[in-house]
Short mmCIF file of C-alpha atoms and ligand atoms in Angstrom, two decimals:
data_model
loop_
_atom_site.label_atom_id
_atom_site.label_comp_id
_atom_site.label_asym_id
_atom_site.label_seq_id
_atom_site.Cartn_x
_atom_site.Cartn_y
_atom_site.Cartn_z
CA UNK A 695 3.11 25.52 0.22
CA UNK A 696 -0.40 24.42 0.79
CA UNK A 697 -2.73 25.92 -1.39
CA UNK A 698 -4.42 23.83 -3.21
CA UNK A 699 -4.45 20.46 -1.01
CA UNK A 700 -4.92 22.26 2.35
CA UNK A 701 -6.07 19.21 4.25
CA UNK A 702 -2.84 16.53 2.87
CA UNK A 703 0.07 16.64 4.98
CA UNK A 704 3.44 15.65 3.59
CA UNK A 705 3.57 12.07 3.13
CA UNK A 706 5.91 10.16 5.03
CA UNK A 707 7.48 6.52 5.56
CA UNK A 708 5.61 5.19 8.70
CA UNK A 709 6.25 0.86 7.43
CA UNK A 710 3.79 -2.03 6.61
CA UNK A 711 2.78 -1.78 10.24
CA UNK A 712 0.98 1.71 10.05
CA UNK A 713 -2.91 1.87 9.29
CA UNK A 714 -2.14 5.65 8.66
CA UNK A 715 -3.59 5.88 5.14
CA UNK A 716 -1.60 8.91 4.16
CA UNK A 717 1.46 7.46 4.95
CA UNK A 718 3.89 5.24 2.79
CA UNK A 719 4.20 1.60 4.22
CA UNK A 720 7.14 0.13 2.06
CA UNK A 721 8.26 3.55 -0.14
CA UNK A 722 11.33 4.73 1.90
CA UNK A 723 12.58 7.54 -0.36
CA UNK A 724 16.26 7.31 0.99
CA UNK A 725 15.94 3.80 1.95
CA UNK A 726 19.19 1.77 -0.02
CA UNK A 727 17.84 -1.62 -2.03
CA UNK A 728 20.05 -3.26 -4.46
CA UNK A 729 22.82 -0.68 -4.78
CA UNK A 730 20.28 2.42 -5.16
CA UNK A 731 18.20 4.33 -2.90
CA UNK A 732 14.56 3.73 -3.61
CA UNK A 733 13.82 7.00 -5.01
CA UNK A 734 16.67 6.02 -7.57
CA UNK A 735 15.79 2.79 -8.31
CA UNK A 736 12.42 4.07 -9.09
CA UNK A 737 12.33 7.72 -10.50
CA UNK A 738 8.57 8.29 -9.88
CA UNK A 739 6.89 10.36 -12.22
CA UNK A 740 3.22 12.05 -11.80
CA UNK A 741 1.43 12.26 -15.11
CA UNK A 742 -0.05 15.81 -15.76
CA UNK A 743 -3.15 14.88 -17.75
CA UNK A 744 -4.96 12.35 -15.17
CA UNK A 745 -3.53 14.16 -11.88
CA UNK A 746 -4.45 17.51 -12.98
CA UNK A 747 -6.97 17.61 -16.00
CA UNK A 748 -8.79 14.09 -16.14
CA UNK A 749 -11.87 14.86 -14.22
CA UNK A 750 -14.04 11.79 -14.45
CA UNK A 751 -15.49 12.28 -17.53
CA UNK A 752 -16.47 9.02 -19.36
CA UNK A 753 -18.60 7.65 -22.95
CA UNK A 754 -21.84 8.16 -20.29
CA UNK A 755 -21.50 11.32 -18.34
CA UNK A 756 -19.62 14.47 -17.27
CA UNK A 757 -16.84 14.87 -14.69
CA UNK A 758 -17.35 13.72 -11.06
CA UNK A 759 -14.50 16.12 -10.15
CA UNK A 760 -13.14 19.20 -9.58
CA UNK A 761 -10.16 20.30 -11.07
CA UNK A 762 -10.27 23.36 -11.43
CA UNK A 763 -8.36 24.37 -8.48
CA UNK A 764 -10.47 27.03 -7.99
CA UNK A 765 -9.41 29.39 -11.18
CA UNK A 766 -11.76 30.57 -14.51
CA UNK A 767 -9.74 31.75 -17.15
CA UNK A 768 -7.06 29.71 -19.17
CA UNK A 769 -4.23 31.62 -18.18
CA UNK A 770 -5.02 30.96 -14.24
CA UNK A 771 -6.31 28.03 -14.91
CA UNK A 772 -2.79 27.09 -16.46
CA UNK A 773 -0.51 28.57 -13.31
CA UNK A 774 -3.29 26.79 -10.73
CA UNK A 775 -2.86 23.57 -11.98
CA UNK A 776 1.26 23.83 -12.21
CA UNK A 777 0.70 24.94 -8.92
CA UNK A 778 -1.76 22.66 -7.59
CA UNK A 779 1.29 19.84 -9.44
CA UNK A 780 4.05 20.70 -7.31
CA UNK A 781 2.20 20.91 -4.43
CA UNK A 782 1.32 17.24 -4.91
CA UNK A 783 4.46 16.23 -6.12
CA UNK A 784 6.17 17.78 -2.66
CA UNK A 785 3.90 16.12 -0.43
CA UNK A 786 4.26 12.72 -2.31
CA UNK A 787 7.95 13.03 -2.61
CA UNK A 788 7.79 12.99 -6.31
CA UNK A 789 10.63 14.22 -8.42
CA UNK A 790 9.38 13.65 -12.17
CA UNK A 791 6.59 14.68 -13.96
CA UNK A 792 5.48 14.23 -17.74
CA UNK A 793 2.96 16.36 -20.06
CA UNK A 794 1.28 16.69 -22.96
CA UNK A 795 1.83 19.95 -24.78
CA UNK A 796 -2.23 20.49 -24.21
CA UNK A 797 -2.11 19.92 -20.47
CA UNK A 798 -0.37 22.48 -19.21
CA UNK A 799 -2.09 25.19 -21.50
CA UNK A 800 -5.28 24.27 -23.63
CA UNK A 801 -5.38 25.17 -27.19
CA UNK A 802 -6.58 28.44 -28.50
CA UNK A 803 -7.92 29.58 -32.00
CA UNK A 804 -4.71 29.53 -33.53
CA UNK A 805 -1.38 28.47 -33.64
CA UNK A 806 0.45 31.56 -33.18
CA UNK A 807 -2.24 32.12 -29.98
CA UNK A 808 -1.49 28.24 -28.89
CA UNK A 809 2.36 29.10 -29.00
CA UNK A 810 1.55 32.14 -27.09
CA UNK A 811 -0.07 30.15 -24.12
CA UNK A 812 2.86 27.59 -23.91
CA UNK A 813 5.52 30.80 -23.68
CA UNK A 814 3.23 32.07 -20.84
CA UNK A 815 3.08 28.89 -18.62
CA UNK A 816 6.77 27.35 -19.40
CA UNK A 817 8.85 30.27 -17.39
CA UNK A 818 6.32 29.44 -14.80
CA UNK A 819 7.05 25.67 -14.45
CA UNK A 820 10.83 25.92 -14.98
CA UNK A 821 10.70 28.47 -11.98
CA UNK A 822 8.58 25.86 -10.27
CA UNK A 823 11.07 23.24 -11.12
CA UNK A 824 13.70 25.30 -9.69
CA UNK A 825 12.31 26.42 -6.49
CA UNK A 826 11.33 22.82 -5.68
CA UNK A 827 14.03 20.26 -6.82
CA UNK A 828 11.64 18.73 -9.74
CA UNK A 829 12.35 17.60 -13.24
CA UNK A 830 10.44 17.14 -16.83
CA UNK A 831 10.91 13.02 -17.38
CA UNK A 832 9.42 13.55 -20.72
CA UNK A 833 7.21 15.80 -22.50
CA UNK A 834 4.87 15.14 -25.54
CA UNK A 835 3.02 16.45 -27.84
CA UNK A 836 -1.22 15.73 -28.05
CA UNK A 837 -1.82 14.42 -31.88
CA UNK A 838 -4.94 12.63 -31.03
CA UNK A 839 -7.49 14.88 -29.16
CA UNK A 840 -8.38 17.96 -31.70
CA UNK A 841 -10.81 16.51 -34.81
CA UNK A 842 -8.12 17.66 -37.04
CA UNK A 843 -6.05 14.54 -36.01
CA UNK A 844 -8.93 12.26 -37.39
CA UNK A 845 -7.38 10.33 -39.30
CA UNK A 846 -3.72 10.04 -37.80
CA UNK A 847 -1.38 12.88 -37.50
CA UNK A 848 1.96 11.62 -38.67
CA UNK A 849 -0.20 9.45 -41.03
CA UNK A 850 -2.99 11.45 -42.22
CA UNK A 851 -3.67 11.53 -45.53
CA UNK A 852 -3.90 15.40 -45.76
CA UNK A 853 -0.50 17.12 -45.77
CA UNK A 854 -1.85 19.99 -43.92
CA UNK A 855 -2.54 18.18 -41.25
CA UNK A 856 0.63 16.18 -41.26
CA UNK A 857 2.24 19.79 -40.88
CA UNK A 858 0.38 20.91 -38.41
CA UNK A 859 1.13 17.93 -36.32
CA UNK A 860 4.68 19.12 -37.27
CA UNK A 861 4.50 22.38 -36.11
CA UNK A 862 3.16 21.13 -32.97
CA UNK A 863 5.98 18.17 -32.31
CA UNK A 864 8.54 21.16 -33.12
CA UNK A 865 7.20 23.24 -30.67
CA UNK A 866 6.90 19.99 -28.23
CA UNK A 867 10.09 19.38 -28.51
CA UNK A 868 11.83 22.83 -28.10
CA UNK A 869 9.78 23.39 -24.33
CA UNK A 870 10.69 19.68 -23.18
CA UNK A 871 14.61 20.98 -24.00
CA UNK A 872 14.19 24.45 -22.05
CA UNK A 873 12.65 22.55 -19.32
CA UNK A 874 15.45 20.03 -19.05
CA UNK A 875 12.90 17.00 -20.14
CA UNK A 876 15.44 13.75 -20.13
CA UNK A 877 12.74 12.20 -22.67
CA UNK A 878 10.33 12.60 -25.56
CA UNK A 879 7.41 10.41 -26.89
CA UNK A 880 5.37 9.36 -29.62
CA UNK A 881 2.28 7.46 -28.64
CA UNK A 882 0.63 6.84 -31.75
CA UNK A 883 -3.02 7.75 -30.34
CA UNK A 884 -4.26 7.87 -34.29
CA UNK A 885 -1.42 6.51 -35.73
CA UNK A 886 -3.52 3.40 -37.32
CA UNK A 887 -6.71 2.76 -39.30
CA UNK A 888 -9.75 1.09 -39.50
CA UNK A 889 -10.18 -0.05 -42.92
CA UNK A 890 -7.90 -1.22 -45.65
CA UNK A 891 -10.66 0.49 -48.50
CA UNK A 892 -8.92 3.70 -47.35
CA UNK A 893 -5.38 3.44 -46.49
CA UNK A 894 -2.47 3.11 -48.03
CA UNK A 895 -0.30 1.40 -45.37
CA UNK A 896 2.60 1.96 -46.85
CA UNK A 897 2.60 5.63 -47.39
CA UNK A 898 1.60 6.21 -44.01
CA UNK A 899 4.14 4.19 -42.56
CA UNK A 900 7.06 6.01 -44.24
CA UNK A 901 5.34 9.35 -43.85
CA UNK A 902 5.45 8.81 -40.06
CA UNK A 903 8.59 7.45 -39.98
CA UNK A 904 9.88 10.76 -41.79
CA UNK A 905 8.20 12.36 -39.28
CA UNK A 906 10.13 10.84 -36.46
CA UNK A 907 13.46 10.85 -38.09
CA UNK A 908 12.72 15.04 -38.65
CA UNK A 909 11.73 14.89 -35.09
CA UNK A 910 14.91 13.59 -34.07
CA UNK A 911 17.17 15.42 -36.02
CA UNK A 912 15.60 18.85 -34.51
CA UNK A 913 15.58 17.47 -31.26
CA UNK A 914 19.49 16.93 -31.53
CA UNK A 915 20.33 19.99 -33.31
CA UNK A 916 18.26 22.63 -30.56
CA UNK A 917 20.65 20.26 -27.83
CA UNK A 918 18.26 17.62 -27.21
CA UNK A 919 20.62 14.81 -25.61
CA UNK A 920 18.07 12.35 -23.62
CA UNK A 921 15.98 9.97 -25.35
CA UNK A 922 13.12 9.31 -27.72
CA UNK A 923 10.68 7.22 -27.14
CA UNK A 924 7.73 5.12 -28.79
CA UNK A 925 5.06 4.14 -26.59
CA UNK A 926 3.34 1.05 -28.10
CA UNK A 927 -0.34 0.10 -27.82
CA UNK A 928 -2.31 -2.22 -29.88
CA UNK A 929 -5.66 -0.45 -29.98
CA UNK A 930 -8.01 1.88 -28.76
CA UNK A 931 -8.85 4.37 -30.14
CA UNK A 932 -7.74 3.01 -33.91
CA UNK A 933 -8.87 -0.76 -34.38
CA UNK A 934 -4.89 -1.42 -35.59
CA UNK A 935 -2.54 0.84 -34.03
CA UNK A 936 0.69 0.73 -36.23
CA UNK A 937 3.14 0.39 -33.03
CA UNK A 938 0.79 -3.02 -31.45
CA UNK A 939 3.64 -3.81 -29.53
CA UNK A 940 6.86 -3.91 -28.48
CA UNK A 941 8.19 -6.28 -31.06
CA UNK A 942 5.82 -4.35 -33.57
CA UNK A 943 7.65 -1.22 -32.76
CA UNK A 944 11.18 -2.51 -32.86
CA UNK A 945 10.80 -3.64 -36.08
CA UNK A 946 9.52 -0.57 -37.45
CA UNK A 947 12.44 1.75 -35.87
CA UNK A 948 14.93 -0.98 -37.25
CA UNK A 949 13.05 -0.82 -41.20
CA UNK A 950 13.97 3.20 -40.40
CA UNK A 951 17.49 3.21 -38.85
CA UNK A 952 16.03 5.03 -35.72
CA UNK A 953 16.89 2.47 -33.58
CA UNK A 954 19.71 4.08 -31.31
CA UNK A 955 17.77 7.22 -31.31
CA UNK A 956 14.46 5.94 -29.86
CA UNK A 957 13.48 4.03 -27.02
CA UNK A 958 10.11 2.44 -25.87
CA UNK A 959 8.02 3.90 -23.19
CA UNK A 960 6.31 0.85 -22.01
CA UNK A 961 3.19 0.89 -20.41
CA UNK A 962 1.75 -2.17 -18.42
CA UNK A 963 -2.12 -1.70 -19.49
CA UNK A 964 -1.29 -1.59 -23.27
CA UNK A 965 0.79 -5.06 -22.75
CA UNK A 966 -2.15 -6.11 -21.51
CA UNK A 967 -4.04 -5.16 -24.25
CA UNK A 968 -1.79 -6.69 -26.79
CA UNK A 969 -2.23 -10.12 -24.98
CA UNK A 970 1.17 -9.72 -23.21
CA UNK A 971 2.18 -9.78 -19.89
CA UNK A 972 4.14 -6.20 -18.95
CA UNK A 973 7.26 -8.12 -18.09
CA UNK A 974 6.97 -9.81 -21.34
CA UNK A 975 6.87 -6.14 -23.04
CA UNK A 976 9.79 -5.22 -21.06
CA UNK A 977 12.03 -7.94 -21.77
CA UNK A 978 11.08 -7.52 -25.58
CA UNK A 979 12.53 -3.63 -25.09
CA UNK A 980 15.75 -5.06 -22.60
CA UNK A 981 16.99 -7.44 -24.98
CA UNK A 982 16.99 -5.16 -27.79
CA UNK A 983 18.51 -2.32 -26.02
CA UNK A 984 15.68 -0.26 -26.05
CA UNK A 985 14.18 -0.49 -22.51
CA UNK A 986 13.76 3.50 -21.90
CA UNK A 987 10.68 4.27 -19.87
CA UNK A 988 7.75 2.98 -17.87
CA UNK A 989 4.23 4.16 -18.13
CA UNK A 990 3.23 2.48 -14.83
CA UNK A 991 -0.62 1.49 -14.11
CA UNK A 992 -2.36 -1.91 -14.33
CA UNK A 993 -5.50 -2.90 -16.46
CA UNK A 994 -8.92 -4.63 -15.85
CA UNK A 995 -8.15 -8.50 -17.30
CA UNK A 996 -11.77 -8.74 -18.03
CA UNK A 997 -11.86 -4.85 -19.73
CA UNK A 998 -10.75 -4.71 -23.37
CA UNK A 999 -9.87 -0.92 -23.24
CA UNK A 1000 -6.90 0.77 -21.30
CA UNK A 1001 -8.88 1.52 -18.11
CA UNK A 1002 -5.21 3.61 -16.80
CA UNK A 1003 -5.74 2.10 -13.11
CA UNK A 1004 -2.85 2.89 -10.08
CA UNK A 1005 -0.87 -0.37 -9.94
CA UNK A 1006 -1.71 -2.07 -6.80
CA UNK A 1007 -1.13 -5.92 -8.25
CA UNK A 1008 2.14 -6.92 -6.23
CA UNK A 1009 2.83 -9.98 -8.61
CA UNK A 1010 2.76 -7.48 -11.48
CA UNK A 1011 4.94 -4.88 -9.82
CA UNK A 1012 7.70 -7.24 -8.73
CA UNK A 1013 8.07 -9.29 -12.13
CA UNK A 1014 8.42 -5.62 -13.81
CA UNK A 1015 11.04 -4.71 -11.26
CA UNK A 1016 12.79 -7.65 -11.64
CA UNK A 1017 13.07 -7.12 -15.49
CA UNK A 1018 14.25 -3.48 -14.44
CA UNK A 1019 16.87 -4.68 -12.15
CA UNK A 1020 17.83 -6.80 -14.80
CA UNK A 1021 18.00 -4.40 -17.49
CA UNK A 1022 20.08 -1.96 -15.31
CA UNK A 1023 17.40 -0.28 -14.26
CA UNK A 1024 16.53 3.65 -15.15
CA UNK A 1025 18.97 5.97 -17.10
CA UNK A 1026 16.88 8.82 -18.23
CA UNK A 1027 13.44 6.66 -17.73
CA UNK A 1028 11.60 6.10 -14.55
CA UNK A 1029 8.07 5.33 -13.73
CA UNK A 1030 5.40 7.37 -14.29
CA UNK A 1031 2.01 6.86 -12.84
CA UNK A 1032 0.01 6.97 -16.20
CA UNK A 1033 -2.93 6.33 -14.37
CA UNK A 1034 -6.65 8.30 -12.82
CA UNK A 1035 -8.21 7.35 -9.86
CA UNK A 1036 -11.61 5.84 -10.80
CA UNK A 1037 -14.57 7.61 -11.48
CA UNK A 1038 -16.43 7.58 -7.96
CA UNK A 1039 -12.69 8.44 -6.23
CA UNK A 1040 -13.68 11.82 -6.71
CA UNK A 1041 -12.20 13.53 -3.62
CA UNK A 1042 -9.21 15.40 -3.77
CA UNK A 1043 -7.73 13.22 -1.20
CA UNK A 1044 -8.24 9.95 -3.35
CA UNK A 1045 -5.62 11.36 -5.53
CA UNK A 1046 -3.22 11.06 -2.93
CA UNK A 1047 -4.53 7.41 -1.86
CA UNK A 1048 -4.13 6.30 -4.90
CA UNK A 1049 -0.38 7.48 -5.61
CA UNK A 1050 0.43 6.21 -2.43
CA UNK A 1051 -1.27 2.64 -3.31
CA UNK A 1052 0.89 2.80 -6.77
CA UNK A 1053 4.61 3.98 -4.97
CA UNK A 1054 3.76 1.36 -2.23
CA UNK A 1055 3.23 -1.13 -4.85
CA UNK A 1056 6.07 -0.77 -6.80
CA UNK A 1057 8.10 0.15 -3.99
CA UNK A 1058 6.80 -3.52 -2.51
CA UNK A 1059 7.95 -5.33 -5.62
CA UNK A 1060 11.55 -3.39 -5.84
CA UNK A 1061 11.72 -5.24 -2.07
CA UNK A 1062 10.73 -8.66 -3.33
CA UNK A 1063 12.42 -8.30 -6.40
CA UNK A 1064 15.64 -7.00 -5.10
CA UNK A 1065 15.06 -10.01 -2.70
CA UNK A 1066 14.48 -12.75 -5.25
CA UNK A 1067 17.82 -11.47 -7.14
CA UNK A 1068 20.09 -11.74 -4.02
CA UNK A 1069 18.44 -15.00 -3.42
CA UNK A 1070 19.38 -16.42 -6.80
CA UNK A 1071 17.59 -19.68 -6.65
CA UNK A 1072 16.32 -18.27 -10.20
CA UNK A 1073 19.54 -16.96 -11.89
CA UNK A 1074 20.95 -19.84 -11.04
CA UNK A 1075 17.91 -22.38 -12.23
CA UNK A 1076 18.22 -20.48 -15.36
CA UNK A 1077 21.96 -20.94 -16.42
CA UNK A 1078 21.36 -24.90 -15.54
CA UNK A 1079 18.79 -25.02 -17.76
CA UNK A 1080 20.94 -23.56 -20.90
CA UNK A 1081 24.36 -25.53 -19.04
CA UNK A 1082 24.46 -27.50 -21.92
CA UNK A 1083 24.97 -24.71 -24.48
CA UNK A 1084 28.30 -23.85 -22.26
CA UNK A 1085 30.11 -26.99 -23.80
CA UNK A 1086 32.35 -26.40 -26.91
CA UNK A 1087 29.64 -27.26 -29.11
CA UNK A 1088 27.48 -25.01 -27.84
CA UNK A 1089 29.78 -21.77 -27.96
CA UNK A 1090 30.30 -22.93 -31.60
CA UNK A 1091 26.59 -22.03 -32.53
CA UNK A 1092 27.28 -19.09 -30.90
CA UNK A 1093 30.89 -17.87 -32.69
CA UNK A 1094 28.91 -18.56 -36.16
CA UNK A 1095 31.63 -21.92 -36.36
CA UNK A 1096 29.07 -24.60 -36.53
CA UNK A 1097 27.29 -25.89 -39.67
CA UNK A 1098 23.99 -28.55 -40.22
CA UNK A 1099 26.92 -30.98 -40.32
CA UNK A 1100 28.84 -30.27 -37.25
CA UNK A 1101 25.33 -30.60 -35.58
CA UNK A 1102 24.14 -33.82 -37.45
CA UNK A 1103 27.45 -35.24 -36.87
CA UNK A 1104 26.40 -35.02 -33.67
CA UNK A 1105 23.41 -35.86 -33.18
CA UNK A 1106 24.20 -39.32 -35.28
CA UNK A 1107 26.71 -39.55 -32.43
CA UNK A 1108 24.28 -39.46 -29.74
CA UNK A 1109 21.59 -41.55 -27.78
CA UNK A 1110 17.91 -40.04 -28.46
CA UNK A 1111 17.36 -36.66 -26.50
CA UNK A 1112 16.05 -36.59 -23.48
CA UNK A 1113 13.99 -33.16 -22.76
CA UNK A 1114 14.14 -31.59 -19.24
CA UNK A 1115 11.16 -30.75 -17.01
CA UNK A 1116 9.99 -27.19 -17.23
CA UNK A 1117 8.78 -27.40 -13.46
CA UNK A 1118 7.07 -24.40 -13.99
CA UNK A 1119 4.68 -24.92 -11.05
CA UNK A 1120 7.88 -25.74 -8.60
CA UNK A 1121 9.10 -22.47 -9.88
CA UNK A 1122 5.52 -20.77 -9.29
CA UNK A 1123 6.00 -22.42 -5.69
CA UNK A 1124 9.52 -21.28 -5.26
CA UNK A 1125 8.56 -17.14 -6.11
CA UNK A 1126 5.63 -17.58 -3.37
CA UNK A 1127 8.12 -18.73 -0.65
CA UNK A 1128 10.58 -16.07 -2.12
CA UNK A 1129 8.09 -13.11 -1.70
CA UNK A 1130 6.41 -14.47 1.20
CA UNK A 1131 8.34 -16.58 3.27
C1 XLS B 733 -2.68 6.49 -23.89
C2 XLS B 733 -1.28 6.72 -23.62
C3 XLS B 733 -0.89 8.16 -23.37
C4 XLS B 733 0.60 8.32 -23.50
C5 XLS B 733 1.06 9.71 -23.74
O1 XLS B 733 -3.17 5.38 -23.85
O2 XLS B 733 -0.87 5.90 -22.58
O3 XLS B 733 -1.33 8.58 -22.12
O4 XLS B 733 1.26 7.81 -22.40
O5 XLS B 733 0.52 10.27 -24.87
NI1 NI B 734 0.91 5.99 -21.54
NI1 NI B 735 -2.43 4.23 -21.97
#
């Protein structure tokens, strides 16, 4: 099968020592680190919208691509990029993939004729699917693209449009469970405002949340088992997006009761945005139980919009993985590349370059992170840092058993505190000898 991408071989391990650029130097698909091979550690995923329909096109001119894989009509168009998708996703040894309802078939004039085009092009990727080994991570619905969507989709203030987006999540929902999808998401695109003179917060807030809890109970009762999720982002394209963050978004699914239910999808640029680190966003969703997915790219520190880049930042990648280790890694997440090549990468082949820089990055920092577990200099820093919460006092806080008094008592008892060295650069010193010693 090479139809589309006539001039990419399949894409193999060759190691760190190869200058071979279409080859993997530290992604070893079968390869065994920390308990699971790599390519289960790490469940890559190739996003349909920049792989296959993002063509360059940015706020000062038109595409600096081609990807139209050769085909004119929207029904060919539709079966040349699925095609054109697995032919990638063999050659990279990919197993997931993730779409918006509106990139495998674009919208027509109506509903009914929208509907239509999905029915046409779903046989065709579940056959796909079949033939090739490949699963649907997570499907989605597109609630911020048409004008329609405005002013929010779960939160507009127009009830037609709220329906609409409705009919549209429904129908989202029911081809991600014929295609097997192990996921669903929300990203809140226009889920937000821009001025208080025209919203009421309140209403919109509840009206989404209805529109999520709907969501889900559809989702269960067509046989929906895998997992919601909520992708926060803090801005861009609303001023205030109503799921900022990760903390932002717990607390709203816990003010709902869909905790349980929903997940986050969490996606290293938008971290960045909301003046987090992406391990900081992950350990937000880990502690709470609701680390689900990854949307895995990096962002321009000195951009303030989500510029969607491969990951290539080795630092980043290995701090995430270590969170994922830590969190148990992957059930029905994994990573997917949610991320375009940039705008003068416009040969086919930089597609390919560029999904090999992002599975050789993360596959790098599974390595070193996998490494720096086994190690344990940090676990083990860690505990001794809390030790002192291990004494009987300290497991009293914990069982609810201790009062103001207990502590005061004391305290009264005890010489004036002495507070412990952070030694954060010593620790800063310690993860360069781990990943590079
Ligand atoms: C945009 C989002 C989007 C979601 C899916 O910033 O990252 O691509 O992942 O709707
Ligand atoms: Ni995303
Ligand atoms: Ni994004």
């Amino acid at each position: 099968m090479s139809q589309y991408f006539p001039q990419i071989p399949v894409i193999r391990y060759e190691g760190p020592a190869s200058r071979e650029p279409l080859s993997f130097k530290y992604y070893n698909a079968g390869e065994t680190i920390h308990g699971k091979t790599m390519a289960e550690q790490l469940r890559f995923a190739m996003s349909y919208w920049h792989t296959l329909c993002a063509a360059g096109t940015d706020m000062f001119g038109g595409d600096t691509s081609d990807k139209s894989f050769g085909s004119g009509d929207a029904a060919s168009l539709a079966r040349a990029k699925a095609g054109a998708g697995f032919e990638l996703m063999n050659k990279l040894g990919i197993e997931y993939y993730c779409f918006h309802d509106r990139d495998i078939a674009t919208e027509g004039e109506t509903l009914a004729e929208t509907s239509r085009r999905l029915d046409e092009i779903v046989p065709v990727l579940a056959e796909l699917q079949q033939e090739h080994g490949k699963k649907l991570l997570w499907g989605t619905a597109n609630l911020f693209a048409n004008k329609r969507y405005m002013n929010g989709a779960g939160t507009s203030p127009r009830l037609d449009v709220y329906a609409y987006a409705a009919a549209q999540i429904k129908k989202a929902i029911e081809i991600t469970v014929e295609l097997g999808g192990r996921g669903y998401v929300f990203w809140g695109g226009r889920e937000g405002y821009e001025t208080l003179l025209n919203t009421d917060m309140k209403k919109e807030l509840d009206h989404l949340a209805a529109l999520m809890t709907m969501s889900r109970d559809y989702g269960r009762k067509i046989g929906f088992t895998g997992d919601f999720y909520v992708e926060p982002k803090p801005k861009e394209p609303m001023k205030h997006q109503y799921d900022f963050d990760a903390a932002t978004t717990l607390n709203f699914l816990r003010a709902y009761d869909l905790l349980g239910d929903f997940k986050l999808n969490i996606e290293a640029n938008h971290a960045t945005l909301a003046g987090h680190t992406f391990e900081h966003e992950l350990r937000v969703a880990a502690i709470n139980g609701a680390f689900g997915s990854v949307d895995a790219n990096q962002g321009d520190l000195l951009l303030g919009w989500d510029t969607d880049q491969f990951p290539t930042n080795v630092y980043d990648t290995t701090l995430a993985m270590l969170e994922i280790l830590r969190a148990g890694g992957f059930t029905n997440g994994g990573l997917n590349f949610d991320a375009k090549t940039r705008r003068p990468s416009n040969r086919p082949e930089d597609i390919f370059l560029a999904y090999i820089a992002g599975m050789d990055a993360f596959a790098l920092g599974l390595r070193l992170a996998a490494r720096i577990e086994e190690d344990g200099f940090l676990t083990e820093n860690l505990k001794q840092r809390y030790a002192s919460f291990d004494s009987e006092l300290g497991r009293s806080i914990m069982d609810g058993t201790a009062t103001l008094e207990s502590l005061a008592a004391y305290a009264e008892s005890r010489p004036e505190p002495v507070a412990d060295s952070g030694a954060q650069e010593y620790l800063e010193a310690t993860l360069n000898q781990l990943m590079f010693g």
